[in-house]
XYZ file of C-alpha atoms in Angstrom:
401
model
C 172.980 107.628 39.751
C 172.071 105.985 42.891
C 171.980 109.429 44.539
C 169.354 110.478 41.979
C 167.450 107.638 42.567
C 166.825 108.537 46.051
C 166.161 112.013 45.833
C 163.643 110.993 43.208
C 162.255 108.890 45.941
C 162.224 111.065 49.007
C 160.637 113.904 46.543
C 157.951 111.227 45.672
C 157.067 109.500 48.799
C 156.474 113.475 50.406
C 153.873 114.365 47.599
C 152.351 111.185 48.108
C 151.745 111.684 51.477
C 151.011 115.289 51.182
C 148.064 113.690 49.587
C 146.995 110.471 50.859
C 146.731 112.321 54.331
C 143.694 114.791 53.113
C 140.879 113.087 54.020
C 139.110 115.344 51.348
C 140.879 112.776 48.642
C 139.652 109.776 50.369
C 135.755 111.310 50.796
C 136.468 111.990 47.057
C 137.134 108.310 45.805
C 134.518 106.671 48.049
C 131.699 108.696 46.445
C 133.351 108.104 43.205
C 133.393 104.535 43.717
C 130.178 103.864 45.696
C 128.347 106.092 42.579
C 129.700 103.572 39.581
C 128.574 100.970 41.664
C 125.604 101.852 42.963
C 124.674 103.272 39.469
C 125.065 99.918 38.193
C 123.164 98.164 40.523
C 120.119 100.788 39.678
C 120.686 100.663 35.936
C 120.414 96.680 36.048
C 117.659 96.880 38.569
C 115.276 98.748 36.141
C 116.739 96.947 32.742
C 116.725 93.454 34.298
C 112.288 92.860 33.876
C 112.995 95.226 30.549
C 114.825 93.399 28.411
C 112.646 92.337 25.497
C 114.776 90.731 22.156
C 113.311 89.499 18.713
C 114.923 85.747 17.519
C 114.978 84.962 13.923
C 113.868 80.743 13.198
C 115.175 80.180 9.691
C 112.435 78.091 8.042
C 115.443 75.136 7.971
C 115.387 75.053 11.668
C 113.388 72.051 13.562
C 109.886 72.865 14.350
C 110.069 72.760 18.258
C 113.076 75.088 18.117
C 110.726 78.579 19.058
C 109.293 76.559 21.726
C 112.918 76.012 23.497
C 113.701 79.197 22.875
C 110.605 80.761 24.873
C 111.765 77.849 27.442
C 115.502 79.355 27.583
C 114.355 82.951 27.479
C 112.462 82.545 30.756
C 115.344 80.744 31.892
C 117.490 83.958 32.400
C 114.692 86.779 32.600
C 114.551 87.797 29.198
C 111.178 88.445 27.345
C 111.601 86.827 23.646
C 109.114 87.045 20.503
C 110.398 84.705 17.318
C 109.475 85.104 13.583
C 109.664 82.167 10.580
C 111.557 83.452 7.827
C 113.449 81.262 4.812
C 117.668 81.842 5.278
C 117.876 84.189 2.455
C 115.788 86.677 4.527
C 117.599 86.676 7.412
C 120.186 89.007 6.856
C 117.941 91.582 5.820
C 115.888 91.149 8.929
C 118.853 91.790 11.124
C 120.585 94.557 9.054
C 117.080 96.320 9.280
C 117.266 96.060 13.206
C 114.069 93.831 13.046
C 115.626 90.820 15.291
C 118.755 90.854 17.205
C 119.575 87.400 16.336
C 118.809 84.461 14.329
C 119.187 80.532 14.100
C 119.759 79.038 10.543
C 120.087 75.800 10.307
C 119.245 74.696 13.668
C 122.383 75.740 15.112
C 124.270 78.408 13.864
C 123.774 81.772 15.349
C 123.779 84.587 13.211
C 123.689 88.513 14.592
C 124.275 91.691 13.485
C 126.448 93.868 15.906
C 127.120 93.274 19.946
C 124.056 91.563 21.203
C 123.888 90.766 25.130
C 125.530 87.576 26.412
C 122.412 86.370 27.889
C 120.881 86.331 24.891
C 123.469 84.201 23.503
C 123.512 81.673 26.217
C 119.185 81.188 26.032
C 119.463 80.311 22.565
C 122.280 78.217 22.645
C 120.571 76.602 25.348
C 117.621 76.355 23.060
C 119.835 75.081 19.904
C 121.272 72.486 22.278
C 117.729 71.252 24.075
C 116.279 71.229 19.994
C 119.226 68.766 18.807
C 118.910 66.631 22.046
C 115.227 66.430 21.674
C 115.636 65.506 17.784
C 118.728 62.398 18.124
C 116.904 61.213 21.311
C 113.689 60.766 18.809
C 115.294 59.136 15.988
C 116.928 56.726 17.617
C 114.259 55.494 20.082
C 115.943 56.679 23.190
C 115.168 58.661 26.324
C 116.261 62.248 26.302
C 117.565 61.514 29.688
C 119.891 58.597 28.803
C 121.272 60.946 25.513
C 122.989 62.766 27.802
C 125.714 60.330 28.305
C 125.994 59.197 24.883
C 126.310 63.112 23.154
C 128.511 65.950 23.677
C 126.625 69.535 24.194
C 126.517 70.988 20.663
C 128.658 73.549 19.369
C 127.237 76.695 18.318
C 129.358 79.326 15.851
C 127.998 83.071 16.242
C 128.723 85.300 13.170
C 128.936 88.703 13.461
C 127.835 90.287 9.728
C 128.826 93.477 10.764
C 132.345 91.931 11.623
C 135.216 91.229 8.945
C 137.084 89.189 11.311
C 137.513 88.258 15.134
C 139.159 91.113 16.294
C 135.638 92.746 16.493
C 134.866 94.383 19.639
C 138.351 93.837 21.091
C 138.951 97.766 20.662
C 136.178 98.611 23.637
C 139.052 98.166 26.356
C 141.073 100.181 24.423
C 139.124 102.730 23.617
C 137.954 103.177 27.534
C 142.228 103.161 28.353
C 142.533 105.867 25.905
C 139.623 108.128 26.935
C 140.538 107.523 30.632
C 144.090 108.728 30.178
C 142.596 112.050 29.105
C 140.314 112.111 32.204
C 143.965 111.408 34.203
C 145.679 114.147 32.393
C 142.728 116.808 32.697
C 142.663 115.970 36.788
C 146.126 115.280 37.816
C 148.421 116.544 34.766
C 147.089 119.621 35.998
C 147.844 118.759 39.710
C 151.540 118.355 38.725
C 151.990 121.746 36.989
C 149.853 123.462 39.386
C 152.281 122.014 41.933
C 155.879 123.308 40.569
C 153.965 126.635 40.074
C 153.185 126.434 43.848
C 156.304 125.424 44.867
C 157.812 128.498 42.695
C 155.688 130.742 43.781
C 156.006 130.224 47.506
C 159.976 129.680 47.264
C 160.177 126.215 48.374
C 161.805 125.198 45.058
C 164.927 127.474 45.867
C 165.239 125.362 48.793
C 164.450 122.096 47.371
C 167.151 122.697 44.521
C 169.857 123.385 47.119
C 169.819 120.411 48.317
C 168.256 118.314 45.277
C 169.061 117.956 41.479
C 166.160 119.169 39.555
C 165.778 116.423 37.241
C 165.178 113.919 40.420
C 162.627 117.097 41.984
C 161.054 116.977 38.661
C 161.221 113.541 38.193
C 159.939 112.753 41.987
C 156.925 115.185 41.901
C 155.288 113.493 38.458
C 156.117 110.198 40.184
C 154.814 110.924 43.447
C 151.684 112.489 42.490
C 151.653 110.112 39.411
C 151.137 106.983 41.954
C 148.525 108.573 43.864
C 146.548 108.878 40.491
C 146.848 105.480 39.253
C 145.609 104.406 42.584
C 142.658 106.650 42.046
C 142.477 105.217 38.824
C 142.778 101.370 39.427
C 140.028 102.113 42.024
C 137.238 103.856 39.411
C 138.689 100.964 36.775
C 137.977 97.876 39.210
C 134.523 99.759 40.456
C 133.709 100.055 36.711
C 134.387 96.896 36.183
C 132.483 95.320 38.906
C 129.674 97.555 37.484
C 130.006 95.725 34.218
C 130.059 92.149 35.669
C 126.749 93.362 37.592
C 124.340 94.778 34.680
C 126.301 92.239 31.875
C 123.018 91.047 30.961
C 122.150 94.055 29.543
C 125.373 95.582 28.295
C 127.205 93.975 25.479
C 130.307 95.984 25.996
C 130.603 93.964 28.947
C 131.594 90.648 26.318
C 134.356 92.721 25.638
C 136.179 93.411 28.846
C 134.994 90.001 29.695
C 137.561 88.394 26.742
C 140.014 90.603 27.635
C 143.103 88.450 28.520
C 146.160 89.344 30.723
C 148.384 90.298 27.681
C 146.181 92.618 26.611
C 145.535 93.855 30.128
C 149.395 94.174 30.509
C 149.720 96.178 27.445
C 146.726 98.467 27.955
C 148.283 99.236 31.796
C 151.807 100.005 30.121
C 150.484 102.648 28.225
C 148.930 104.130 30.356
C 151.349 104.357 32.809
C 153.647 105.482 30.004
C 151.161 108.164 28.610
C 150.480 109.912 31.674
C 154.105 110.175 32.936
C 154.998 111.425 29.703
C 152.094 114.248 29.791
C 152.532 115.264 33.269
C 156.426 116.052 32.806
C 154.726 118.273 29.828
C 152.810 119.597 32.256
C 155.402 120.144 34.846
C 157.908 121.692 31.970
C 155.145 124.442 31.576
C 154.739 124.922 35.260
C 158.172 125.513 35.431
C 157.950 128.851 33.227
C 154.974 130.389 35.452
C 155.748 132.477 38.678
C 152.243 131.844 39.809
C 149.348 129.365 39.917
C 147.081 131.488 38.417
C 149.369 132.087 35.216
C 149.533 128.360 34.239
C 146.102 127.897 33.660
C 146.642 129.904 30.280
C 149.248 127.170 29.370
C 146.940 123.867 30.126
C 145.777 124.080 26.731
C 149.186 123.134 24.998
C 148.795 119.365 26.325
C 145.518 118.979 24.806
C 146.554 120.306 21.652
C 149.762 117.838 21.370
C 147.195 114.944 21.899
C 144.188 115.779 20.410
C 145.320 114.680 16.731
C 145.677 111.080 18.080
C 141.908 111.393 18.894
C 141.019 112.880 15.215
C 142.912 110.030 13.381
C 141.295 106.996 15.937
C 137.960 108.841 14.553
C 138.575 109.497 11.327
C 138.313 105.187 10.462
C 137.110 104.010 13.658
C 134.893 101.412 11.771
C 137.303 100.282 9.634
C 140.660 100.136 11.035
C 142.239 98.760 7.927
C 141.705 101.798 5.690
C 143.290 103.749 7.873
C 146.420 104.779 6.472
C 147.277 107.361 9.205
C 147.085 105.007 11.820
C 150.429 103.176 11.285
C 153.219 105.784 11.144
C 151.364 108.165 13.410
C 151.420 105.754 16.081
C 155.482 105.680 16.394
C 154.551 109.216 17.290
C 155.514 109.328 20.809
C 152.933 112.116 22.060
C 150.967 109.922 20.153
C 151.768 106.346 20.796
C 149.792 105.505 24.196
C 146.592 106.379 22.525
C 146.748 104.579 19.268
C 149.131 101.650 19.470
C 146.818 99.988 21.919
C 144.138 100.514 19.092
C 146.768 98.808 16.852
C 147.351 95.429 19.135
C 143.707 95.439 19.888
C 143.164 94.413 15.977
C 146.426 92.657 15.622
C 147.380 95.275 13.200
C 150.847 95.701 14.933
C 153.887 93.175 15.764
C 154.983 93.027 19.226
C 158.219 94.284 17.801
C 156.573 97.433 16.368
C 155.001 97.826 19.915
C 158.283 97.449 21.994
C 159.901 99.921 19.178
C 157.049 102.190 20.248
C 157.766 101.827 23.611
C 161.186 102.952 23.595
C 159.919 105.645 21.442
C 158.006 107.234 24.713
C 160.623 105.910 27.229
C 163.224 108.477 25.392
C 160.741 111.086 24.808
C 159.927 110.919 28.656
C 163.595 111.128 29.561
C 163.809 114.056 27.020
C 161.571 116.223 28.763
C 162.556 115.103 32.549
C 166.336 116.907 31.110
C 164.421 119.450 29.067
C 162.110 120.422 32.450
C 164.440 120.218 34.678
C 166.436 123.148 32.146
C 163.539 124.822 31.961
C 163.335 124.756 35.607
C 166.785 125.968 36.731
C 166.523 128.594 33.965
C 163.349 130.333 35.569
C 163.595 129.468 39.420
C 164.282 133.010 40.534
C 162.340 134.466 37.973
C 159.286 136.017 39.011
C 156.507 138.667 37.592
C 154.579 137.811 34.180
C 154.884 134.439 32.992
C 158.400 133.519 30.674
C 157.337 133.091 27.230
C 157.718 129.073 26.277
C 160.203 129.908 23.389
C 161.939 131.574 25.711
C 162.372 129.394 28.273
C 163.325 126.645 25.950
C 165.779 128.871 24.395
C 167.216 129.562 27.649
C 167.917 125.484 28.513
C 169.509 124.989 25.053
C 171.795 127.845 26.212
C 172.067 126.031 29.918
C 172.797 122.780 28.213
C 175.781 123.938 26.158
């Protein structure tokens, strides 16, 4: 075991360096990163004099309430134009996409869908300045010395488009899940285009003399897997940075912002877990190729295994509760890192039914390290046309017995 462990490791360490020391790969991820930034800064730059919002003033709000709002508005930048309207018609109003938020009696905040934070903040300043302005009046007193006597008053903001306070909380989930596919369609490939290399110039036959092929298997999805992730973490904490800059303007930014470190930890661990359990799919079909240009015919198989997760996160995505697919499909483990972050995301799922899950993918991951490293042993010499898949797994049942 502890042999293994260090094979895995030297076979790791050498593809990481292989390509850490390109300076191609570094050129690569400072563009990448510099763009996501940069294009945030330019986005915000042009939205920041833009941003023009319509406020609702039910007709049970105080009078002076509009003029705190225009106050607050110019506060933070943003352009505002209010309407009167009685409380029954404020609903409609939003719904119609006539305001993007409203006040009903003088302090509760009523919207209709995300709606930028700094929207949010002006009119709670507003609704706060308004009550101040009203106690400080009736009972004879300075505004200035009500500060000390009041707390700052709560607002509530209710979302009508939202059944419950989950809403929004499946952004960072959804951006996890489509970024794993953007991992698997760059370096999933990069892993079975590797062991097809490596069989096709005859370094495997020397590797495997000296290595087990479940640790060469096992240290090549690692190796290449860490250099990804890094890759990865970099565009994530860019993209992030990007939202924190232009968050004035972008409510998905509220989203990430309320994302806590539970949910963070869970998002990363399935991740991690999805693409090491794609790319040893994608190294168990590099296996079966003699050459590089062969396994490009095979890349569609991956995309096939994990595109039904996709269909059935679509098929509801408004409604997550009517979704009957959702549940069983995500003990799927192909299927798991995609939707069971979907499923903690709107507390749909026990962390018992996630942990299950998890060992779910941890076995299925194991499976296929034994299964490619079969496959692998089976096909090493071969060379000419590509081995037909049911043929190479044939052949590592018959290795196995």
């Amino acid at each position: 075991m502890l042999f293994a462990a260090r094979c895995t490791a030297i076979v790791a360490s050498r593809e990481i360096l292989e390509r850490v020391r390109s300076r191609v790969f570094w050129a690569i991820l400072a563009l990448t990163v510099v763009s996501i930034i940069g294009g945030a800064h330019a986005v915000g730059s042009l939205t920041s004099d833009t941003d023009q919002f319509s406020v609702v003033v039910a007709n049970d709000s105080p009078s002076t309430l509009e003029t705190e709002l225009q106050t607050s508005a110019a506060l933070y930048g943003l352009t505002l134009s209010t309407m009167s309207a009685p409380p029954r018609d404020v609903p409609g109003l939003l719904l119609e996409g006539l305001a993007q938020a409203a006040v009903v009696d003088g302090q509760d905040i009523v919207v209709a869908g995300p709606v930028a934070p700094a929207l949010i903040t002006a009119i709670a300043d507003a609704v706060d300045a308004t009550a101040r302005q009203g106690i400080a009046t009736r009972v004879g007193v300075a505004e200035p010395d009500l500060e000390l006597l009041i707390d700052p008053v709560v607002t509530t903001v209710k979302d009508l488009r939202s059944s419950d306070a989950t809403a929004g909380k499946p952004l960072p989930a959804l951006a996890a899940s489509f970024l794993l596919l953007m991992s698997l369609l760059i370096f999933g490939l990069l892993v079975g285009s590797g062991v097809a290399e490596e069989k096709q110039n005859r370094i495997a036959e020397v590797l495997l003399s000296k290595l087990p092929a479940q640790a060469l298997l096992a240290g090549k999805v690692l190796g290449i897997g860490a250099v990804g992730l890094f890759q990865v973490t970099a565009v994530t904490v860019s993209g992030l940075l990007a939202l924190r800059t232009a968050q004035s303007g972008n409510p998905a930014a509220q989203s990430f912002a309320g994302l806590d470190m539970i949910d963070g930890f869970w998002l990363l661990l399935w991740f991690v877990q999805g693409f090491i359990l794609y790319s040893l799919v994608y190294a168990t079909l590099g296996a079966t190729v003699s050459r590089q240009e062969d396994f490009q015919s095979l890349v569609y198989i991956p995309m096939l295994i994990i595109l039904p997760a996709y269909v059935i996160l679509a098929a509801n995505f408004d409604d997550w509760s009517s979704n009957s697919w959702l549940a069983p499909a995500s003990f799927v483990p192909f299927w798991t890192p995609i939707l069971m972050p979907f499923r903690l995301a709107t507390e749909s799922a026990s962390t018992g039914e996630a942990l299950l899950a998890l060992l779910g993918t941890v076995a299925a991951s194991l499976g296929l390290i034994w299964l490619g490293s079969q496959v692998y042993l089976g096909n090493i010499l071969r060379t000419g046309s590509r081995v037909p898949l049911s043929e190479a797994l044939l052949s590592a049942f018959e290795r196995s017995r």
